[in-house]
């Protein structure tokens, strides 16, 4: 392969971060124009192994939609995942990659009218979807995409982690997020701002950001949660 990399080929926001690291490193540029860097320096920075120069950090943000009812017939312990949305994002909230999939519930395969109205997910959609073990395998593959620079996986609150843990045990499958610690961004946000814990929609209002996409759809909610990463307690030096 080439011994150098064109800086223009590096996606933002990492290009600017890498250029900042280069300026203070004393590493010579391979060429007179300053638009290139040595590939070995880029690879060392990307893997976080360039001494004294923190590399990029990615966070896997996940949101779930689950079966629900407004008459008490489905408790949180009984609910099943019907949609998974996930994004890989930088600590600045820049989204690198997206994942979404509907999931077929098996214990209570028929969605309640309340659930359909809340999420907009139709019965036909989950009927034709794969069950959790198959979708979990796809999520596990997605979770490996930026694993070399991953800091953690995160969600707004602890409920999504409990749900994934409960379903993987129920189905007897390995944790699709194995090797990634979980971060509760809802707790992070409240702690950093010294307020009571609030919903994702309220958190966006507090920092002056719009809620984009469709609320209570998993991918849209994951994207909106990722926008709140700059206000979390996550920091670069937490990554080992």
XYZ file of C-alpha atoms in Angstrom:
240
model
C 0.000 0.000 0.000
C 0.914 3.667 -0.166
C 3.284 5.020 2.460
C 1.235 8.200 2.811
C -2.393 9.288 3.006
C -4.096 12.292 1.454
C -5.618 14.399 4.234
C -8.577 15.202 1.957
C -9.471 11.488 1.966
C -10.035 11.472 5.742
C -13.679 12.076 6.734
C -14.627 14.864 9.099
C -14.467 15.466 11.994
C -11.417 13.207 12.169
C -9.517 15.082 9.476
C -9.414 18.248 11.579
C -8.557 16.286 14.725
C -5.722 14.444 12.967
C -4.390 17.681 11.465
C -4.325 19.164 14.977
C -2.377 16.147 16.222
C 0.032 16.462 13.292
C 0.764 20.132 13.960
C 2.069 19.419 17.414
C 3.856 16.188 16.648
C 6.885 17.313 14.682
C 6.168 14.533 12.195
C 7.433 15.554 8.744
C 4.893 15.708 5.937
C 5.677 13.463 2.920
C 5.596 16.168 0.282
C 5.997 19.922 -0.107
C 2.308 20.885 -0.029
C 1.391 19.729 3.472
C -1.706 17.892 2.227
C -0.378 14.434 3.032
C 0.630 12.512 6.126
C 2.602 9.342 6.666
C 0.259 6.342 6.637
C 1.965 4.908 9.720
C 1.165 8.107 11.670
C -2.477 7.972 10.571
C -2.763 4.293 11.515
C -1.128 4.894 14.897
C -3.446 7.832 15.623
C -6.528 5.920 14.434
C -5.767 3.010 16.756
C -5.014 5.330 19.680
C -1.381 4.199 19.838
C 0.354 7.439 18.882
C 2.036 8.348 22.147
C 0.658 11.513 23.686
C -1.741 12.079 20.787
C -5.279 10.879 21.641
C -6.935 9.215 18.685
C -10.589 9.241 17.636
C -13.308 7.735 19.784
C -16.569 6.192 18.608
C -19.681 5.387 20.629
C -22.390 2.919 19.601
C -25.750 4.517 20.446
C -28.733 2.154 20.531
C -32.469 2.690 20.889
C -35.178 0.061 21.088
C -38.909 0.023 20.505
C -40.785 -2.702 22.352
C -44.242 -4.206 22.627
C -46.421 -2.163 24.967
C -49.986 -1.615 26.121
C -51.892 1.083 27.946
C -54.057 -1.298 29.968
C -51.343 -2.978 32.052
C -51.493 -6.212 30.047
C -47.816 -5.973 29.039
C -45.358 -5.165 31.820
C -41.767 -4.089 31.256
C -40.741 -7.642 32.124
C -43.076 -9.030 29.446
C -42.209 -6.620 26.644
C -40.329 -7.733 23.545
C -38.149 -5.782 21.151
C -39.885 -4.912 17.897
C -37.323 -2.491 16.444
C -33.609 -1.783 16.911
C -31.962 1.442 15.793
C -28.248 2.048 16.222
C -25.627 4.554 15.127
C -21.886 4.723 15.467
C -21.044 8.325 16.353
C -18.103 10.418 17.481
C -18.128 12.224 20.819
C -18.993 15.362 18.870
C -22.242 13.717 17.761
C -21.098 13.151 14.160
C -22.797 9.993 12.850
C -20.505 7.531 11.100
C -22.862 4.638 10.339
C -26.468 3.522 10.846
C -28.367 0.302 11.529
C -32.087 -0.373 11.792
C -34.198 -3.500 11.787
C -37.674 -4.576 12.763
C -37.913 -7.599 15.061
C -40.683 -10.211 15.155
C -42.044 -10.702 18.692
C -42.776 -14.332 19.599
C -44.471 -14.339 23.013
C -47.098 -11.760 22.067
C -46.881 -11.555 18.274
C -49.842 -9.180 17.871
C -49.160 -5.490 18.497
C -51.700 -3.574 20.546
C -53.468 -0.585 18.955
C -51.659 1.570 21.551
C -48.247 0.263 20.415
C -49.055 0.833 16.735
C -50.247 4.368 17.454
C -47.208 5.184 19.616
C -44.508 3.853 17.302
C -46.113 3.849 13.877
C -44.840 0.287 13.455
C -47.402 -1.790 11.572
C -48.329 -5.406 12.279
C -47.332 -6.446 8.765
C -43.846 -5.051 9.359
C -43.089 -7.186 12.403
C -44.857 -10.215 10.900
C -42.346 -10.251 8.054
C -39.327 -9.438 10.247
C -36.774 -11.847 11.664
C -36.880 -12.890 15.314
C -34.465 -11.451 17.876
C -31.636 -14.043 17.538
C -31.257 -13.324 13.815
C -31.439 -9.550 14.220
C -29.067 -9.723 17.204
C -26.512 -11.425 14.957
C -26.799 -8.521 12.491
C -26.448 -6.039 15.348
C -23.372 -7.895 16.609
C -21.788 -7.537 13.154
C -22.605 -3.821 13.113
C -21.186 -3.480 16.635
C -17.802 -4.671 15.355
C -17.580 -2.031 12.633
C -15.691 0.541 14.733
C -14.690 -1.724 17.602
C -11.010 -0.729 17.373
C -11.855 2.827 18.449
C -15.002 2.084 20.443
C -15.396 3.595 23.867
C -18.706 1.963 24.812
C -22.267 1.433 23.745
C -24.798 3.872 25.107
C -28.516 4.460 25.446
C -30.836 7.038 26.966
C -31.453 5.347 30.310
C -30.841 1.786 31.478
C -34.024 0.195 30.124
C -32.548 -0.695 26.728
C -29.641 -2.560 28.320
C -31.996 -4.475 30.609
C -34.180 -5.354 27.622
C -31.291 -6.676 25.527
C -29.919 -8.646 28.488
C -33.337 -10.155 29.216
C -33.958 -11.187 25.616
C -30.521 -12.645 24.968
C -30.900 -14.796 28.086
C -34.435 -15.797 27.085
C -33.296 -16.840 23.608
C -30.063 -18.420 24.862
C -27.743 -16.366 22.652
C -24.456 -14.590 23.276
C -24.505 -10.878 24.059
C -24.460 -9.068 20.674
C -22.613 -6.201 22.391
C -20.019 -8.390 24.077
C -16.861 -6.459 24.918
C -18.572 -3.072 25.006
C -19.365 -1.490 28.360
C -22.690 0.306 28.672
C -23.063 4.024 29.367
C -26.317 5.527 30.618
C -26.458 8.865 28.791
C -29.628 9.910 30.604
C -27.806 9.683 33.940
C -24.722 11.331 32.402
C -26.725 14.295 31.143
C -28.457 14.848 34.476
C -25.189 14.622 36.404
C -23.305 16.980 34.090
C -26.059 19.619 34.293
C -26.947 18.978 37.945
C -30.630 18.395 37.171
C -33.122 15.567 37.581
C -33.139 12.946 34.862
C -35.206 13.959 31.856
C -36.390 12.354 28.649
C -34.426 12.620 25.434
C -36.896 15.112 23.950
C -36.586 17.420 26.960
C -32.793 17.096 26.925
C -32.713 18.286 23.317
C -34.880 21.280 24.266
C -32.546 22.112 27.165
C -29.509 22.338 24.870
C -31.443 24.041 22.086
C -31.473 21.236 19.536
C -34.505 20.120 17.503
C -35.901 16.609 17.686
C -35.478 15.313 14.154
C -37.050 12.357 12.411
C -39.905 10.371 13.949
C -40.055 10.137 17.742
C -40.538 6.543 18.995
C -38.889 5.078 15.927
C -35.658 3.430 16.943
C -33.237 4.849 14.382
C -34.546 8.412 14.672
C -34.314 8.233 18.458
C -30.774 6.804 18.296
C -29.747 9.644 15.975
C -31.241 12.212 18.340
C -29.524 10.659 21.353
C -26.212 10.774 19.463
C -26.658 14.532 19.060
C -26.507 14.770 22.858
C -23.107 13.062 23.141
C -21.238 16.401 23.424
C -23.163 17.007 26.669
C -22.366 13.620 28.194
C -19.644 12.835 30.713
C -17.798 10.678 28.196
C -14.250 11.847 27.574
C -11.459 10.676 25.324
C -9.145 9.625 28.089
C -11.668 7.067 29.352
C -10.790 4.782 26.432
C -8.007 2.373 27.353
